[in-house]
GROMACS .gro file of N, CA and C in nm:
model
  318
    1UNK      N    1   0.703  26.915  -7.724
    1UNK     CA    2   0.846  26.942  -7.603
    1UNK      C    3   0.695  26.914  -7.505
    2UNK      N    4   0.740  26.878  -7.392
    2UNK     CA    5   0.681  26.773  -7.324
    2UNK      C    6   0.631  26.944  -7.230
    3UNK      N    7   0.541  26.832  -7.193
    3UNK     CA    8   0.488  26.958  -7.088
    3UNK      C    9   0.507  27.010  -6.924
    4UNK      N   10   0.595  26.954  -6.921
    4UNK     CA   11   0.703  26.932  -6.746
    4UNK      C   12   0.791  26.995  -6.771
    5UNK      N   13   0.853  26.968  -6.862
    5UNK     CA   14   0.925  27.048  -6.916
    5UNK      C   15   1.112  26.950  -6.922
    6UNK      N   16   1.049  26.759  -6.879
    6UNK     CA   17   1.051  26.734  -6.879
    6UNK      C   18   1.047  26.567  -6.940
    7UNK      N   19   1.123  26.481  -6.980
    7UNK     CA   20   1.007  26.351  -7.054
    7UNK      C   21   0.974  26.193  -7.005
    8UNK      N   22   0.851  26.206  -6.966
    8UNK     CA   23   0.841  26.073  -6.858
    8UNK      C   24   0.951  25.970  -6.908
    9UNK      N   25   0.953  25.810  -6.868
    9UNK     CA   26   1.048  25.731  -6.835
    9UNK      C   27   1.118  25.724  -6.951
   10UNK      N   28   0.854  25.674  -7.010
   10UNK     CA   29   0.797  25.562  -7.117
   10UNK      C   30   0.884  25.659  -7.237
   11UNK      N   31   0.897  25.772  -7.278
   11UNK     CA   32   0.878  25.930  -7.351
   11UNK      C   33   0.996  25.967  -7.373
   12UNK      N   34   1.060  25.947  -7.322
   12UNK     CA   35   1.317  25.992  -7.323
   12UNK      C   36   1.304  25.872  -7.415
   13UNK      N   37   1.402  25.944  -7.506
   13UNK     CA   38   1.437  25.933  -7.606
   13UNK      C   39   1.588  25.819  -7.559
   14UNK      N   40   1.625  25.851  -7.440
   14UNK     CA   41   1.714  25.733  -7.399
   14UNK      C   42   1.698  25.607  -7.345
   15UNK      N   43   1.503  25.572  -7.331
   15UNK     CA   44   1.469  25.531  -7.302
   15UNK      C   45   1.433  25.397  -7.452
   16UNK      N   46   1.336  25.528  -7.546
   16UNK     CA   47   1.300  25.450  -7.632
   16UNK      C   48   1.385  25.345  -7.736
   17UNK      N   49   1.488  25.457  -7.739
   17UNK     CA   50   1.642  25.430  -7.792
   17UNK      C   51   1.647  25.400  -7.963
   18UNK      N   52   1.732  25.233  -7.990
   18UNK     CA   53   1.684  25.209  -8.119
   18UNK      C   54   1.540  25.171  -8.173
   19UNK      N   55   1.538  25.063  -8.012
   19UNK     CA   56   1.419  25.013  -8.023
   19UNK      C   57   1.286  25.047  -8.130
   20UNK      N   58   1.270  25.229  -8.102
   20UNK     CA   59   1.156  25.301  -8.129
   20UNK      C   60   1.112  25.290  -8.247
   21UNK      N   61   1.316  25.259  -8.341
   21UNK     CA   62   1.307  25.316  -8.497
   21UNK      C   63   1.244  25.158  -8.569
   22UNK      N   64   1.286  25.024  -8.507
   22UNK     CA   65   1.260  24.946  -8.501
   22UNK      C   66   1.080  24.939  -8.495
   23UNK      N   67   1.012  25.014  -8.431
   23UNK     CA   68   0.884  24.898  -8.463
   23UNK      C   69   0.788  24.989  -8.542
   24UNK      N   70   0.876  24.952  -8.639
   24UNK     CA   71   0.756  25.004  -8.827
   24UNK      C   72   0.811  25.141  -8.895
   25UNK      N   73   0.863  25.263  -8.786
   25UNK     CA   74   0.881  25.384  -8.902
   25UNK      C   75   1.040  25.296  -8.988
   26UNK      N   76   0.992  25.473  -9.081
   26UNK     CA   77   1.037  25.435  -9.189
   26UNK      C   78   1.209  25.373  -9.203
   27UNK      N   79   1.293  25.271  -9.199
   27UNK     CA   80   1.466  25.332  -9.222
   27UNK      C   81   1.504  25.407  -9.189
   28UNK      N   82   1.590  25.440  -9.090
   28UNK     CA   83   1.647  25.569  -9.104
   28UNK      C   84   1.806  25.574  -9.273
   29UNK      N   85   1.830  25.670  -9.281
   29UNK     CA   86   1.944  25.706  -9.353
   29UNK      C   87   2.074  25.652  -9.335
   30UNK      N   88   2.087  25.538  -9.181
   30UNK     CA   89   2.197  25.479  -9.176
   30UNK      C   90   2.171  25.342  -9.179
   31UNK      N   91   2.040  25.272  -9.152
   31UNK     CA   92   1.987  25.203  -9.198
   31UNK      C   93   1.968  25.116  -9.338
   32UNK      N   94   1.964  25.254  -9.459
   32UNK     CA   95   1.998  25.195  -9.552
   32UNK      C   96   2.062  25.128  -9.594
   33UNK      N   97   2.153  25.276  -9.520
   33UNK     CA   98   2.296  25.218  -9.553
   33UNK      C   99   2.390  25.098  -9.582
   34UNK      N  100   2.390  25.087  -9.376
   34UNK     CA  101   2.419  24.886  -9.391
   34UNK      C  102   2.323  24.860  -9.545
   35UNK      N  103   2.197  24.855  -9.495
   35UNK     CA  104   2.109  24.776  -9.549
   35UNK      C  105   2.232  24.724  -9.771
   36UNK      N  106   2.211  24.858  -9.850
   36UNK     CA  107   2.257  24.847  -9.980
   36UNK      C  108   2.386  24.848  -9.963
   37UNK      N  109   2.480  24.798  -9.889
   37UNK     CA  110   2.592  24.773  -9.826
   37UNK      C  111   2.579  24.572  -9.845
   38UNK      N  112   2.478  24.541  -9.793
   38UNK     CA  113   2.472  24.343  -9.733
   38UNK      C  114   2.353  24.325  -9.890
   39UNK      N  115   2.386  24.265 -10.031
   39UNK     CA  116   2.279  24.264 -10.078
   39UNK      C  117   2.209  24.135 -10.100
   40UNK      N  118   2.112  24.127 -10.134
   40UNK     CA  119   2.007  24.005 -10.093
   40UNK      C  120   1.986  23.889 -10.241
   41UNK      N  121   2.118  23.815 -10.301
   41UNK     CA  122   2.132  23.734 -10.284
   41UNK      C  123   2.045  23.550 -10.337
   42UNK      N  124   1.982  23.568 -10.224
   42UNK     CA  125   1.919  23.421 -10.224
   42UNK      C  126   2.002  23.313 -10.214
   43UNK      N  127   2.170  23.324 -10.219
   43UNK     CA  128   2.250  23.202 -10.165
   43UNK      C  129   2.369  23.155 -10.042
   44UNK      N  130   2.296  23.104  -9.911
   44UNK     CA  131   2.402  23.078  -9.847
   44UNK      C  132   2.289  23.138  -9.708
   45UNK      N  133   2.364  23.167  -9.612
   45UNK     CA  134   2.317  23.186  -9.485
   45UNK      C  135   2.128  23.247  -9.513
   46UNK      N  136   2.060  23.263  -9.403
   46UNK     CA  137   1.926  23.407  -9.432
   46UNK      C  138   1.983  23.524  -9.386
   47UNK      N  139   1.951  23.599  -9.415
   47UNK     CA  140   2.016  23.752  -9.441
   47UNK      C  141   1.947  23.832  -9.257
   48UNK      N  142   2.036  23.883  -9.157
   48UNK     CA  143   2.053  23.942  -9.041
   48UNK      C  144   2.052  24.051  -9.071
   49UNK      N  145   1.958  24.171  -9.035
   49UNK     CA  146   1.947  24.287  -9.070
   49UNK      C  147   2.131  24.360  -9.039
   50UNK      N  148   2.201  24.434  -9.081
   50UNK     CA  149   2.259  24.505  -8.990
   50UNK      C  150   2.268  24.619  -8.905
   51UNK      N  151   2.135  24.667  -8.886
   51UNK     CA  152   2.161  24.764  -8.838
   51UNK      C  153   2.156  24.670  -8.606
   52UNK      N  154   2.090  24.467  -8.644
   52UNK     CA  155   2.118  24.422  -8.547
   52UNK      C  156   2.262  24.435  -8.546
   53UNK      N  157   2.349  24.337  -8.653
   53UNK     CA  158   2.446  24.288  -8.590
   53UNK      C  159   2.534  24.404  -8.504
   54UNK      N  160   2.541  24.571  -8.538
   54UNK     CA  161   2.618  24.601  -8.495
   54UNK      C  162   2.567  24.659  -8.372
   55UNK      N  163   2.421  24.706  -8.382
   55UNK     CA  164   2.405  24.735  -8.193
   55UNK      C  165   2.434  24.538  -8.150
   56UNK      N  166   2.446  24.429  -8.186
   56UNK     CA  167   2.484  24.352  -8.058
   56UNK      C  168   2.694  24.304  -8.101
   57UNK      N  169   2.710  24.384  -8.177
   57UNK     CA  170   2.900  24.469  -8.199
   57UNK      C  171   2.862  24.521  -8.067
   58UNK      N  172   2.816  24.620  -8.101
   58UNK     CA  173   2.826  24.735  -7.941
   58UNK      C  174   2.835  24.681  -7.857
   59UNK      N  175   2.803  24.646  -7.811
   59UNK     CA  176   2.692  24.546  -7.670
   59UNK      C  177   2.818  24.434  -7.629
   60UNK      N  178   2.801  24.395  -7.749
   60UNK     CA  179   2.936  24.319  -7.647
   60UNK      C  180   3.027  24.353  -7.640
   61UNK      N  181   3.081  24.366  -7.719
   61UNK     CA  182   3.245  24.548  -7.707
   61UNK      C  183   3.169  24.600  -7.521
   62UNK      N  184   3.033  24.644  -7.560
   62UNK     CA  185   3.050  24.793  -7.324
   62UNK      C  186   3.103  24.647  -7.282
   63UNK      N  187   3.012  24.494  -7.286
   63UNK     CA  188   3.031  24.421  -7.139
   63UNK      C  189   3.094  24.287  -7.179
   64UNK      N  190   3.224  24.304  -7.292
   64UNK     CA  191   3.299  24.189  -7.322
   64UNK      C  192   3.316  24.060  -7.289
   65UNK      N  193   3.224  24.059  -7.426
   65UNK     CA  194   3.083  23.899  -7.450
   65UNK      C  195   3.114  23.845  -7.567
   66UNK      N  196   3.186  23.703  -7.491
   66UNK     CA  197   3.238  23.612  -7.672
   66UNK      C  198   3.100  23.616  -7.773
   67UNK      N  199   3.153  23.535  -7.886
   67UNK     CA  200   3.040  23.545  -7.922
   67UNK      C  201   2.944  23.473  -7.926
   68UNK      N  202   2.930  23.388  -7.860
   68UNK     CA  203   2.809  23.212  -7.776
   68UNK      C  204   2.794  23.330  -7.665
   69UNK      N  205   2.824  23.402  -7.573
   69UNK     CA  206   2.827  23.532  -7.476
   69UNK      C  207   2.653  23.581  -7.541
   70UNK      N  208   2.719  23.632  -7.662
   70UNK     CA  209   2.575  23.757  -7.695
   70UNK      C  210   2.502  23.665  -7.749
   71UNK      N  211   2.473  23.500  -7.766
   71UNK     CA  212   2.407  23.470  -7.802
   71UNK      C  213   2.314  23.392  -7.698
   72UNK      N  214   2.349  23.467  -7.577
   72UNK     CA  215   2.271  23.415  -7.525
   72UNK      C  216   2.219  23.476  -7.434
   73UNK      N  217   2.304  23.616  -7.422
   73UNK     CA  218   2.220  23.661  -7.342
   73UNK      C  219   2.131  23.778  -7.416
   74UNK      N  220   2.114  23.773  -7.573
   74UNK     CA  221   2.019  23.816  -7.616
   74UNK      C  222   1.920  23.746  -7.589
   75UNK      N  223   1.873  23.572  -7.560
   75UNK     CA  224   1.786  23.520  -7.484
   75UNK      C  225   1.774  23.581  -7.355
   76UNK      N  226   1.849  23.520  -7.236
   76UNK     CA  227   1.781  23.531  -7.074
   76UNK      C  228   1.845  23.641  -7.029
   77UNK      N  229   1.890  23.739  -7.149
   77UNK     CA  230   1.913  23.903  -7.109
   77UNK      C  231   1.804  24.011  -7.106
   78UNK      N  232   1.706  24.069  -7.001
   78UNK     CA  233   1.630  24.096  -7.026
   78UNK      C  234   1.660  24.246  -7.127
   79UNK      N  235   1.797  24.281  -7.064
   79UNK     CA  236   1.830  24.463  -7.127
   79UNK      C  237   1.888  24.427  -7.222
   80UNK      N  238   1.955  24.298  -7.290
   80UNK     CA  239   1.956  24.257  -7.443
   80UNK      C  240   1.882  24.332  -7.489
   81UNK      N  241   1.724  24.210  -7.501
   81UNK     CA  242   1.672  24.227  -7.550
   81UNK      C  243   1.635  24.335  -7.602
   82UNK      N  244   1.577  24.414  -7.417
   82UNK     CA  245   1.514  24.561  -7.512
   82UNK      C  246   1.612  24.610  -7.618
   83UNK      N  247   1.802  24.663  -7.556
   83UNK     CA  248   1.802  24.737  -7.637
   83UNK      C  249   1.787  24.640  -7.819
   84UNK      N  250   1.842  24.505  -7.803
   84UNK     CA  251   1.837  24.476  -7.952
   84UNK      C  252   1.603  24.472  -7.994
   85UNK      N  253   1.566  24.486  -7.921
   85UNK     CA  254   1.459  24.469  -7.988
   85UNK      C  255   1.365  24.389  -8.068
   86UNK      N  256   1.399  24.296  -7.913
   86UNK     CA  257   1.406  24.134  -7.916
   86UNK      C  258   1.278  24.107  -7.752
   87UNK      N  259   1.247  24.194  -7.707
   87UNK     CA  260   1.167  24.175  -7.578
   87UNK      C  261   1.090  23.993  -7.613
   88UNK      N  262   1.139  23.952  -7.499
   88UNK     CA  263   1.039  23.833  -7.449
   88UNK      C  264   1.097  23.699  -7.601
   89UNK      N  265   1.178  23.712  -7.649
   89UNK     CA  266   1.161  23.614  -7.806
   89UNK      C  267   1.301  23.560  -7.701
   90UNK      N  268   1.227  23.375  -7.740
   90UNK     CA  269   1.212  23.231  -7.713
   90UNK      C  270   1.477  23.201  -7.692
   91UNK      N  271   1.414  23.255  -7.897
   91UNK     CA  272   1.553  23.180  -7.851
   91UNK      C  273   1.663  23.353  -7.974
   92UNK      N  274   1.776  23.291  -8.033
   92UNK     CA  275   1.795  23.457  -8.070
   92UNK      C  276   1.803  23.447  -8.221
   93UNK      N  277   1.805  23.579  -8.173
   93UNK     CA  278   1.751  23.667  -8.315
   93UNK      C  279   1.892  23.628  -8.406
   94UNK      N  280   1.999  23.582  -8.417
   94UNK     CA  281   2.118  23.604  -8.486
   94UNK      C  282   2.206  23.463  -8.394
   95UNK      N  283   2.355  23.398  -8.460
   95UNK     CA  284   2.403  23.275  -8.394
   95UNK      C  285   2.623  23.372  -8.400
   96UNK      N  286   2.630  23.277  -8.411
   96UNK     CA  287   2.764  23.291  -8.307
   96UNK      C  288   2.887  23.374  -8.449
   97UNK      N  289   2.816  23.225  -8.558
   97UNK     CA  290   2.802  23.230  -8.713
   97UNK      C  291   2.802  23.387  -8.778
   98UNK      N  292   2.727  23.461  -8.747
   98UNK     CA  293   2.657  23.527  -8.811
   98UNK      C  294   2.698  23.673  -8.761
   99UNK      N  295   2.788  23.622  -8.642
   99UNK     CA  296   2.870  23.770  -8.578
   99UNK      C  297   3.016  23.790  -8.629
  100UNK      N  298   3.057  23.658  -8.710
  100UNK     CA  299   3.243  23.665  -8.736
  100UNK      C  300   3.239  23.663  -8.862
  101UNK      N  301   3.073  23.649  -8.971
  101UNK     CA  302   3.127  23.659  -9.075
  101UNK      C  303   3.067  23.807  -9.095
  102UNK      N  304   3.023  23.890  -8.985
  102UNK     CA  305   2.939  24.012  -8.954
  102UNK      C  306   3.108  24.122  -8.936
  103UNK      N  307   3.140  24.007  -8.891
  103UNK     CA  308   3.342  24.079  -8.868
  103UNK      C  309   3.360  24.078  -8.942
  104UNK      N  310   3.396  23.985  -9.040
  104UNK     CA  311   3.480  24.007  -9.126
  104UNK      C  312   3.450  24.054  -9.281
  105UNK      N  313   3.303  24.098  -9.272
  105UNK     CA  314   3.303  24.171  -9.360
  105UNK      C  315   3.321  24.282  -9.354
  106UNK      N  316   3.362  24.349  -9.271
  106UNK     CA  317   3.386  24.511  -9.287
  106UNK      C  318   3.554  24.534  -9.275
   0.00000   0.00000   0.00000
């Protein structure tokens, strides 16, 4: 528990969010289950982390963004970068086609 009874902004689980879990910690059961659904065969496009694609899909729904807008927001939107764990990235971690393919698999 926190000494003052409440976490600081930096310690708050809401601020740490999913990025905290992607910082080198062992993947949780949901991440492991998602990754098992997408086997690596070596063929086709490079794999995108399923947890990342899920988070992008959630963000898209929240703001009503199209695939192209989601790609752009992941590069220029600091809030999106923070949530996706790619703060400061100069290029997107996914493509429009990858988002479409991810949805088609569901």
